[in-house]
Amino acid sequence: MRNRLITLCMLTGSMLAHSVWADDTQLTGFDEDTMPELAQPAEAGDQWHFIAGGVAAAVPRYEGANSTHGVVFPLFDASYGKFFAGDLRGIGYQFVKERNLQFGVRLGGAPGRKESADVHLTGTGDLHRSGELGLFLNTRNDVGYFKLKAGGGKRGSHAELGAGLDFRPAQRDILRVGATVGWANAEYMQAYFGIDATQAASSGLPGYQAAGGLHDYSLLTSWTHVFDRHWLGSVALSQRYVAGSARNSPLVQSTSASSVSCVALYLF
């Protein structure tokens, strides 16, 4: 079983479905890409595989906030052959599912935001979660990894490029360092960083029209340890920077934010 540990953790995408914690996961610094798998993920034949666990994290209250809060949420993932469904990946299919290459499509959820998350958002209204269709491509070797993901929905489209290095201080451990950079079109940037006339009147903030382009970039570090054939744990740290036209949005109180997350997963 150990050689199947955490297919979940290397397949691209941070789309989450759970209504309680979906708004926080974009900010945790944790997604499937922060934890490299330690052995070959796939086995011959179609079989059901399940992963359950949880995340505890300290994250910004919203993207651009200058304060943080703690969140705790469960994780669950199921896969059968090239099909998968779970809290992090959404529902999708991998056209290519190999040790060093994965490519597929998935249906997930675009992140939401509640104005009650921070007093600075008062009057801006809630951003409810919405469906989003996306593609992912992930490659890796003994030295490091490369990932590309893109998605789009009624709030616009966005893409993220990431790469990094893996170090193996021990047989059951991987230390990963990496970086990501994200882009988004004008519709997406306006949804999360713009202020229309109605929001300006309700919040007292000045109106703002966000433009498409560079969205953010991040520096990531994680330590993953396999305890036995079922259990795996990881600690991830991230430093994220708001970029492009988002930096000048009246909603952004801080252009940089740190996040830390602790993850425990069980394979069965």
PDB file of C-alpha atoms in Angstrom:
ATOM      1  CA  MET A   1       0.000   0.000   0.000  1.00  0.00           C
ATOM      2  CA  ARG A   2       2.801   2.384   0.759  1.00  0.00           C
ATOM      3  CA  ASN A   3       3.688   2.645  -2.921  1.00  0.00           C
ATOM      4  CA  ARG A   4       0.225   4.213  -3.553  1.00  0.00           C
ATOM      5  CA  LEU A   5       0.551   6.858  -0.876  1.00  0.00           C
ATOM      6  CA  ILE A   6      -0.786  10.206  -1.903  1.00  0.00           C
ATOM      7  CA  THR A   7      -1.648  10.250  -5.548  1.00  0.00           C
ATOM      8  CA  LEU A   8      -3.882  13.018  -4.246  1.00  0.00           C
ATOM      9  CA  CYS A   9      -0.958  15.161  -3.193  1.00  0.00           C
ATOM     10  CA  MET A  10       0.671  15.544  -6.592  1.00  0.00           C
ATOM     11  CA  LEU A  11      -2.315  16.069  -8.889  1.00  0.00           C
ATOM     12  CA  THR A  12      -2.887  19.684  -9.710  1.00  0.00           C
ATOM     13  CA  GLY A  13      -5.689  21.763  -8.356  1.00  0.00           C
ATOM     14  CA  SER A  14      -6.915  23.406  -5.157  1.00  0.00           C
ATOM     15  CA  MET A  15     -10.614  23.306  -5.871  1.00  0.00           C
ATOM     16  CA  LEU A  16     -12.667  22.455  -2.811  1.00  0.00           C
ATOM     17  CA  ALA A  17     -16.300  21.454  -2.386  1.00  0.00           C
ATOM     18  CA  HIS A  18     -17.039  21.593   1.344  1.00  0.00           C
ATOM     19  CA  SER A  19     -19.231  24.579   2.238  1.00  0.00           C
ATOM     20  CA  VAL A  20     -17.614  25.307   5.615  1.00  0.00           C
ATOM     21  CA  TRP A  21     -14.001  25.649   4.615  1.00  0.00           C
ATOM     22  CA  ALA A  22     -13.885  26.227   0.863  1.00  0.00           C
ATOM     23  CA  ASP A  23     -13.213  29.947   1.328  1.00  0.00           C
ATOM     24  CA  ASP A  24     -10.035  29.318   3.330  1.00  0.00           C
ATOM     25  CA  THR A  25      -8.208  26.707   1.308  1.00  0.00           C
ATOM     26  CA  GLN A  26      -6.869  29.050  -1.367  1.00  0.00           C
ATOM     27  CA  LEU A  27      -4.917  30.752   1.419  1.00  0.00           C
ATOM     28  CA  THR A  28      -3.553  27.860   3.462  1.00  0.00           C
ATOM     29  CA  GLY A  29      -0.441  27.163   1.464  1.00  0.00           C
ATOM     30  CA  PHE A  30      -1.656  23.562   1.297  1.00  0.00           C
ATOM     31  CA  ASP A  31      -2.878  21.785  -1.766  1.00  0.00           C
ATOM     32  CA  GLU A  32      -2.042  18.549  -3.522  1.00  0.00           C
ATOM     33  CA  ASP A  33       1.101  20.092  -4.941  1.00  0.00           C
ATOM     34  CA  THR A  34       2.713  20.966  -1.619  1.00  0.00           C
ATOM     35  CA  MET A  35       3.212  17.319  -0.662  1.00  0.00           C
ATOM     36  CA  PRO A  36       5.164  15.166  -3.095  1.00  0.00           C
ATOM     37  CA  GLU A  37       4.423  11.483  -3.135  1.00  0.00           C
ATOM     38  CA  LEU A  38       7.211   9.213  -1.954  1.00  0.00           C
ATOM     39  CA  ALA A  39       6.668   6.290  -4.300  1.00  0.00           C
ATOM     40  CA  GLN A  40       4.866   5.254  -7.456  1.00  0.00           C
ATOM     41  CA  PRO A  41       1.187   6.250  -7.150  1.00  0.00           C
ATOM     42  CA  ALA A  42      -0.580   3.941  -9.549  1.00  0.00           C
ATOM     43  CA  GLU A  43      -0.992   0.190  -9.695  1.00  0.00           C
ATOM     44  CA  ALA A  44      -2.085  -1.983 -12.550  1.00  0.00           C
ATOM     45  CA  GLY A  45      -5.805  -2.514 -12.894  1.00  0.00           C
ATOM     46  CA  ASP A  46      -8.799  -0.520 -11.741  1.00  0.00           C
ATOM     47  CA  GLN A  47      -9.232  -0.462  -7.988  1.00  0.00           C
ATOM     48  CA  TRP A  48     -10.898   1.793  -5.453  1.00  0.00           C
ATOM     49  CA  HIS A  49      -8.481   3.842  -3.335  1.00  0.00           C
ATOM     50  CA  PHE A  50      -9.505   6.157  -0.498  1.00  0.00           C
ATOM     51  CA  ILE A  51      -7.674   8.836   1.449  1.00  0.00           C
ATOM     52  CA  ALA A  52      -9.056  10.550   4.557  1.00  0.00           C
ATOM     53  CA  GLY A  53      -7.516  13.114   6.847  1.00  0.00           C
ATOM     54  CA  GLY A  54      -7.563  16.690   7.969  1.00  0.00           C
ATOM     55  CA  VAL A  55      -5.840  20.068   7.864  1.00  0.00           C
ATOM     56  CA  ALA A  56      -5.168  22.607  10.604  1.00  0.00           C
ATOM     57  CA  ALA A  57      -3.901  25.961   9.372  1.00  0.00           C
ATOM     58  CA  ALA A  58      -3.334  29.610  10.145  1.00  0.00           C
ATOM     59  CA  VAL A  59      -4.325  31.714   7.127  1.00  0.00           C
ATOM     60  CA  PRO A  60      -5.290  35.279   6.156  1.00  0.00           C
ATOM     61  CA  ARG A  61      -8.959  36.081   6.694  1.00  0.00           C
ATOM     62  CA  TYR A  62      -9.244  36.772   2.965  1.00  0.00           C
ATOM     63  CA  GLU A  63      -6.853  37.378   0.092  1.00  0.00           C
ATOM     64  CA  GLY A  64      -5.336  40.762   0.862  1.00  0.00           C
ATOM     65  CA  ALA A  65      -6.220  40.827   4.572  1.00  0.00           C
ATOM     66  CA  ASN A  66      -3.743  42.019   7.200  1.00  0.00           C
ATOM     67  CA  SER A  67      -5.001  39.606   9.867  1.00  0.00           C
ATOM     68  CA  THR A  68      -5.095  35.821  10.156  1.00  0.00           C
ATOM     69  CA  HIS A  69      -7.290  33.171  11.737  1.00  0.00           C
ATOM     70  CA  GLY A  70      -7.140  29.464  12.409  1.00  0.00           C
ATOM     71  CA  VAL A  71      -9.073  26.897  10.384  1.00  0.00           C
ATOM     72  CA  VAL A  72      -9.556  23.149  10.740  1.00  0.00           C
ATOM     73  CA  PHE A  73     -11.231  21.056   8.054  1.00  0.00           C
ATOM     74  CA  PRO A  74     -11.480  17.426   6.894  1.00  0.00           C
ATOM     75  CA  LEU A  75     -10.194  15.951   3.651  1.00  0.00           C
ATOM     76  CA  PHE A  76     -11.485  12.970   1.702  1.00  0.00           C
ATOM     77  CA  ASP A  77     -10.536  11.615  -1.701  1.00  0.00           C
ATOM     78  CA  ALA A  78     -11.658   8.570  -3.683  1.00  0.00           C
ATOM     79  CA  SER A  79     -10.317   7.263  -6.979  1.00  0.00           C
ATOM     80  CA  TYR A  80     -11.081   4.384  -9.310  1.00  0.00           C
ATOM     81  CA  GLY A  81      -8.731   3.918 -12.222  1.00  0.00           C
ATOM     82  CA  LYS A  82      -8.391   7.318 -13.862  1.00  0.00           C
ATOM     83  CA  PHE A  83     -11.517   8.778 -12.270  1.00  0.00           C
ATOM     84  CA  PHE A  84     -11.352  10.730  -8.995  1.00  0.00           C
ATOM     85  CA  ALA A  85     -13.540  12.734  -6.644  1.00  0.00           C
ATOM     86  CA  GLY A  86     -12.606  14.580  -3.486  1.00  0.00           C
ATOM     87  CA  ASP A  87     -12.507  17.741  -1.436  1.00  0.00           C
ATOM     88  CA  LEU A  88      -9.302  19.036  -2.993  1.00  0.00           C
ATOM     89  CA  ARG A  89      -9.510  17.793  -6.564  1.00  0.00           C
ATOM     90  CA  GLY A  90     -13.208  18.056  -7.258  1.00  0.00           C
ATOM     91  CA  ILE A  91     -14.520  15.497  -9.765  1.00  0.00           C
ATOM     92  CA  GLY A  92     -12.446  14.591 -12.766  1.00  0.00           C
ATOM     93  CA  TYR A  93     -10.594  12.241 -15.056  1.00  0.00           C
ATOM     94  CA  GLN A  94      -6.887  11.751 -15.764  1.00  0.00           C
ATOM     95  CA  PHE A  95      -6.135  11.131 -19.421  1.00  0.00           C
ATOM     96  CA  VAL A  96      -2.554  10.327 -18.429  1.00  0.00           C
ATOM     97  CA  LYS A  97      -1.831   8.797 -15.029  1.00  0.00           C
ATOM     98  CA  GLU A  98       1.792   7.791 -14.668  1.00  0.00           C
ATOM     99  CA  ARG A  99       4.439   8.123 -11.986  1.00  0.00           C
ATOM    100  CA  ASN A 100       6.071  11.179 -13.536  1.00  0.00           C
ATOM    101  CA  LEU A 101       3.261  12.606 -15.626  1.00  0.00           C
ATOM    102  CA  GLN A 102      -0.404  13.361 -14.973  1.00  0.00           C
ATOM    103  CA  PHE A 103      -2.787  15.240 -17.228  1.00  0.00           C
ATOM    104  CA  GLY A 104      -6.528  15.582 -16.862  1.00  0.00           C
ATOM    105  CA  VAL A 105      -9.702  17.593 -16.522  1.00  0.00           C
ATOM    106  CA  ARG A 106     -11.825  18.302 -13.475  1.00  0.00           C
ATOM    107  CA  LEU A 107     -14.910  20.107 -12.254  1.00  0.00           C
ATOM    108  CA  GLY A 108     -14.366  21.962  -9.002  1.00  0.00           C
ATOM    109  CA  GLY A 109     -15.444  25.088  -7.191  1.00  0.00           C
ATOM    110  CA  ALA A 110     -14.196  28.661  -7.472  1.00  0.00           C
ATOM    111  CA  PRO A 111     -13.422  30.125  -4.028  1.00  0.00           C
ATOM    112  CA  GLY A 112     -15.952  32.341  -2.304  1.00  0.00           C
ATOM    113  CA  ARG A 113     -15.654  35.152   0.230  1.00  0.00           C
ATOM    114  CA  LYS A 114     -17.955  36.402   2.978  1.00  0.00           C
ATOM    115  CA  GLU A 115     -18.027  40.071   3.873  1.00  0.00           C
ATOM    116  CA  SER A 116     -18.307  39.011   7.532  1.00  0.00           C
ATOM    117  CA  ALA A 117     -14.774  37.581   7.301  1.00  0.00           C
ATOM    118  CA  ASP A 118     -13.271  41.001   8.023  1.00  0.00           C
ATOM    119  CA  VAL A 119     -14.634  44.413   8.971  1.00  0.00           C
ATOM    120  CA  HIS A 120     -12.812  45.884   5.968  1.00  0.00           C
ATOM    121  CA  LEU A 121     -15.170  43.932   3.679  1.00  0.00           C
ATOM    122  CA  THR A 122     -18.355  45.352   5.210  1.00  0.00           C
ATOM    123  CA  GLY A 123     -20.704  46.477   2.459  1.00  0.00           C
ATOM    124  CA  THR A 124     -18.921  44.631  -0.343  1.00  0.00           C
ATOM    125  CA  GLY A 125     -21.308  41.652  -0.274  1.00  0.00           C
ATOM    126  CA  ASP A 126     -20.628  37.930  -0.310  1.00  0.00           C
ATOM    127  CA  LEU A 127     -18.958  36.062  -3.140  1.00  0.00           C
ATOM    128  CA  HIS A 128     -20.693  32.704  -3.271  1.00  0.00           C
ATOM    129  CA  ARG A 129     -18.907  29.620  -4.496  1.00  0.00           C
ATOM    130  CA  SER A 130     -19.487  28.677  -8.109  1.00  0.00           C
ATOM    131  CA  GLY A 131     -18.595  25.812 -10.418  1.00  0.00           C
ATOM    132  CA  GLU A 132     -15.387  25.884 -12.397  1.00  0.00           C
ATOM    133  CA  LEU A 133     -14.001  23.635 -15.135  1.00  0.00           C
ATOM    134  CA  GLY A 134     -10.253  23.158 -15.188  1.00  0.00           C
ATOM    135  CA  LEU A 135      -7.267  21.347 -16.701  1.00  0.00           C
ATOM    136  CA  PHE A 136      -4.103  20.194 -14.954  1.00  0.00           C
ATOM    137  CA  LEU A 137      -0.670  19.005 -16.025  1.00  0.00           C
ATOM    138  CA  ASN A 138       1.946  17.754 -13.595  1.00  0.00           C
ATOM    139  CA  THR A 139       5.423  16.373 -14.237  1.00  0.00           C
ATOM    140  CA  ARG A 140       8.252  15.408 -11.906  1.00  0.00           C
ATOM    141  CA  ASN A 141      11.515  13.517 -11.635  1.00  0.00           C
ATOM    142  CA  ASP A 142      14.052  12.698  -8.949  1.00  0.00           C
ATOM    143  CA  VAL A 143      15.162  16.321  -8.782  1.00  0.00           C
ATOM    144  CA  GLY A 144      11.939  18.305  -8.721  1.00  0.00           C
ATOM    145  CA  TYR A 145       8.566  19.032 -10.271  1.00  0.00           C
ATOM    146  CA  PHE A 146       6.684  21.251 -12.698  1.00  0.00           C
ATOM    147  CA  LYS A 147       2.956  21.965 -12.676  1.00  0.00           C
ATOM    148  CA  LEU A 148       0.457  23.906 -14.726  1.00  0.00           C
ATOM    149  CA  LYS A 149      -3.227  24.345 -13.984  1.00  0.00           C
ATOM    150  CA  ALA A 150      -5.971  26.479 -15.480  1.00  0.00           C
ATOM    151  CA  GLY A 151      -9.651  26.951 -14.798  1.00  0.00           C
ATOM    152  CA  GLY A 152     -12.606  29.080 -15.652  1.00  0.00           C
ATOM    153  CA  GLY A 153     -16.223  29.754 -14.773  1.00  0.00           C
ATOM    154  CA  LYS A 154     -18.744  32.544 -14.472  1.00  0.00           C
ATOM    155  CA  ARG A 155     -16.217  34.705 -12.572  1.00  0.00           C
ATOM    156  CA  GLY A 156     -13.602  34.509 -15.307  1.00  0.00           C
ATOM    157  CA  SER A 157     -10.507  32.407 -15.900  1.00  0.00           C
ATOM    158  CA  HIS A 158      -7.107  31.991 -14.289  1.00  0.00           C
ATOM    159  CA  ALA A 159      -3.956  29.890 -14.552  1.00  0.00           C
ATOM    160  CA  GLU A 160      -1.013  28.974 -12.348  1.00  0.00           C
ATOM    161  CA  LEU A 161       2.515  27.831 -13.147  1.00  0.00           C
ATOM    162  CA  GLY A 162       4.715  26.225 -10.496  1.00  0.00           C
ATOM    163  CA  ALA A 163       8.073  24.510 -10.165  1.00  0.00           C
ATOM    164  CA  GLY A 164      10.401  23.414  -7.412  1.00  0.00           C
ATOM    165  CA  LEU A 165      13.037  21.063  -6.064  1.00  0.00           C
ATOM    166  CA  ASP A 166      12.750  17.968  -3.875  1.00  0.00           C
ATOM    167  CA  PHE A 167      15.359  16.894  -1.335  1.00  0.00           C
ATOM    168  CA  ARG A 168      15.388  13.529   0.452  1.00  0.00           C
ATOM    169  CA  PRO A 169      17.102  13.809   3.846  1.00  0.00           C
ATOM    170  CA  ALA A 170      15.842  10.310   4.723  1.00  0.00           C
ATOM    171  CA  GLN A 171      14.092   7.418   2.994  1.00  0.00           C
ATOM    172  CA  ARG A 172      10.662   8.336   4.326  1.00  0.00           C
ATOM    173  CA  ASP A 173      11.009  12.118   4.066  1.00  0.00           C
ATOM    174  CA  ILE A 174      10.914  14.757   1.370  1.00  0.00           C
ATOM    175  CA  LEU A 175      11.732  18.425   1.802  1.00  0.00           C
ATOM    176  CA  ARG A 176      10.226  20.497  -1.012  1.00  0.00           C
ATOM    177  CA  VAL A 177      10.919  24.105  -1.948  1.00  0.00           C
ATOM    178  CA  GLY A 178       9.114  25.760  -4.809  1.00  0.00           C
ATOM    179  CA  ALA A 179       7.461  28.809  -6.274  1.00  0.00           C
ATOM    180  CA  THR A 180       4.258  29.584  -8.166  1.00  0.00           C
ATOM    181  CA  VAL A 181       3.026  32.461 -10.280  1.00  0.00           C
ATOM    182  CA  GLY A 182      -0.592  33.087 -11.215  1.00  0.00           C
ATOM    183  CA  TRP A 183      -2.428  34.979 -13.937  1.00  0.00           C
ATOM    184  CA  ALA A 184      -6.101  35.920 -14.297  1.00  0.00           C
ATOM    185  CA  ASN A 185      -8.257  37.739 -16.811  1.00  0.00           C
ATOM    186  CA  ALA A 186      -9.981  41.037 -16.089  1.00  0.00           C
ATOM    187  CA  GLU A 187     -13.293  39.397 -15.181  1.00  0.00           C
ATOM    188  CA  TYR A 188     -11.671  37.242 -12.507  1.00  0.00           C
ATOM    189  CA  MET A 189      -9.604  40.113 -11.090  1.00  0.00           C
ATOM    190  CA  GLN A 190     -12.647  42.382 -10.925  1.00  0.00           C
ATOM    191  CA  ALA A 191     -14.672  39.737  -9.070  1.00  0.00           C
ATOM    192  CA  TYR A 192     -12.136  39.417  -6.252  1.00  0.00           C
ATOM    193  CA  PHE A 193     -10.381  42.800  -6.195  1.00  0.00           C
ATOM    194  CA  GLY A 194     -12.657  45.273  -7.962  1.00  0.00           C
ATOM    195  CA  ILE A 195     -15.272  47.548  -6.380  1.00  0.00           C
ATOM    196  CA  ASP A 196     -18.314  48.428  -8.468  1.00  0.00           C
ATOM    197  CA  ALA A 197     -20.644  51.382  -7.912  1.00  0.00           C
ATOM    198  CA  THR A 198     -23.034  49.440  -5.660  1.00  0.00           C
ATOM    199  CA  GLN A 199     -20.217  48.135  -3.462  1.00  0.00           C
ATOM    200  CA  ALA A 200     -18.643  51.584  -3.256  1.00  0.00           C
ATOM    201  CA  ALA A 201     -21.921  53.118  -2.102  1.00  0.00           C
ATOM    202  CA  SER A 202     -22.483  50.396   0.521  1.00  0.00           C
ATOM    203  CA  SER A 203     -18.945  50.111   1.852  1.00  0.00           C
ATOM    204  CA  GLY A 204     -17.633  53.662   1.625  1.00  0.00           C
ATOM    205  CA  LEU A 205     -14.608  52.394  -0.280  1.00  0.00           C
ATOM    206  CA  PRO A 206     -13.660  54.066  -3.561  1.00  0.00           C
ATOM    207  CA  GLY A 207     -14.651  52.347  -6.789  1.00  0.00           C
ATOM    208  CA  TYR A 208     -11.940  50.314  -8.481  1.00  0.00           C
ATOM    209  CA  GLN A 209     -11.640  48.582 -11.836  1.00  0.00           C
ATOM    210  CA  ALA A 210      -9.152  45.720 -11.739  1.00  0.00           C
ATOM    211  CA  ALA A 211      -7.288  44.691 -14.880  1.00  0.00           C
ATOM    212  CA  GLY A 212      -6.248  41.269 -16.084  1.00  0.00           C
ATOM    213  CA  GLY A 213      -2.671  40.037 -15.901  1.00  0.00           C
ATOM    214  CA  LEU A 214      -0.385  38.902 -13.099  1.00  0.00           C
ATOM    215  CA  HIS A 215      -2.438  37.841 -10.082  1.00  0.00           C
ATOM    216  CA  ASP A 216      -0.047  36.589  -7.411  1.00  0.00           C
ATOM    217  CA  TYR A 217       3.164  34.695  -6.743  1.00  0.00           C
ATOM    218  CA  SER A 218       4.169  32.464  -3.836  1.00  0.00           C
ATOM    219  CA  LEU A 219       7.148  30.793  -2.214  1.00  0.00           C
ATOM    220  CA  LEU A 220       6.410  27.364  -0.736  1.00  0.00           C
ATOM    221  CA  THR A 221       8.214  24.964   1.583  1.00  0.00           C
ATOM    222  CA  SER A 222       6.926  21.631   2.863  1.00  0.00           C
ATOM    223  CA  TRP A 223       8.188  18.640   4.817  1.00  0.00           C
ATOM    224  CA  THR A 224       6.457  15.311   4.245  1.00  0.00           C
ATOM    225  CA  HIS A 225       6.989  12.151   6.291  1.00  0.00           C
ATOM    226  CA  VAL A 226       5.538   8.664   5.784  1.00  0.00           C
ATOM    227  CA  PHE A 227       5.026   7.031   9.187  1.00  0.00           C
ATOM    228  CA  ASP A 228       3.936   3.615   7.911  1.00  0.00           C
ATOM    229  CA  ARG A 229       1.988   1.959   5.096  1.00  0.00           C
ATOM    230  CA  HIS A 230      -1.167   3.916   5.986  1.00  0.00           C
ATOM    231  CA  TRP A 231      -0.204   7.218   7.640  1.00  0.00           C
ATOM    232  CA  LEU A 232       1.438  10.326   6.209  1.00  0.00           C
ATOM    233  CA  GLY A 233       1.962  13.788   7.682  1.00  0.00           C
ATOM    234  CA  SER A 234       3.099  17.103   6.239  1.00  0.00           C
ATOM    235  CA  VAL A 235       3.848  20.640   7.363  1.00  0.00           C
ATOM    236  CA  ALA A 236       3.710  23.414   4.756  1.00  0.00           C
ATOM    237  CA  LEU A 237       4.754  27.054   4.896  1.00  0.00           C
ATOM    238  CA  SER A 238       3.942  29.629   2.249  1.00  0.00           C
ATOM    239  CA  GLN A 239       4.578  33.292   1.613  1.00  0.00           C
ATOM    240  CA  ARG A 240       2.125  34.713  -0.883  1.00  0.00           C
ATOM    241  CA  TYR A 241       2.260  38.099  -2.620  1.00  0.00           C
ATOM    242  CA  VAL A 242      -0.633  39.851  -4.337  1.00  0.00           C
ATOM    243  CA  ALA A 243       0.514  41.231  -7.695  1.00  0.00           C
ATOM    244  CA  GLY A 244      -0.653  43.147 -10.737  1.00  0.00           C
ATOM    245  CA  SER A 245      -3.668  45.419 -10.479  1.00  0.00           C
ATOM    246  CA  ALA A 246      -4.740  43.585  -7.313  1.00  0.00           C
ATOM    247  CA  ARG A 247      -1.978  45.361  -5.376  1.00  0.00           C
ATOM    248  CA  ASN A 248      -3.758  48.713  -5.762  1.00  0.00           C
ATOM    249  CA  SER A 249      -7.234  47.479  -4.846  1.00  0.00           C
ATOM    250  CA  PRO A 250      -8.843  49.242  -1.843  1.00  0.00           C
ATOM    251  CA  LEU A 251      -9.742  45.737  -0.616  1.00  0.00           C
ATOM    252  CA  VAL A 252      -6.091  44.796  -0.198  1.00  0.00           C
ATOM    253  CA  GLN A 253      -4.778  45.743   3.229  1.00  0.00           C
ATOM    254  CA  SER A 254      -1.533  43.794   2.887  1.00  0.00           C
ATOM    255  CA  THR A 255       0.175  42.708  -0.322  1.00  0.00           C
ATOM    256  CA  SER A 256       1.945  39.776   1.367  1.00  0.00           C
ATOM    257  CA  ALA A 257       0.771  37.070   3.733  1.00  0.00           C
ATOM    258  CA  SER A 258       2.221  34.028   5.466  1.00  0.00           C
ATOM    259  CA  SER A 259       0.366  30.756   5.961  1.00  0.00           C
ATOM    260  CA  VAL A 260       1.206  27.545   7.781  1.00  0.00           C
ATOM    261  CA  SER A 261      -0.662  24.237   7.581  1.00  0.00           C
ATOM    262  CA  CYS A 262      -0.350  20.796   9.157  1.00  0.00           C
ATOM    263  CA  VAL A 263      -1.847  17.824   7.346  1.00  0.00           C
ATOM    264  CA  ALA A 264      -2.463  14.215   8.387  1.00  0.00           C
ATOM    265  CA  LEU A 265      -3.663  11.636   5.843  1.00  0.00           C
ATOM    266  CA  TYR A 266      -4.662   7.986   6.055  1.00  0.00           C
ATOM    267  CA  LEU A 267      -4.802   5.631   3.056  1.00  0.00           C
ATOM    268  CA  PHE A 268      -7.175   2.671   2.988  1.00  0.00           C
TER     269      PHE A 268
END
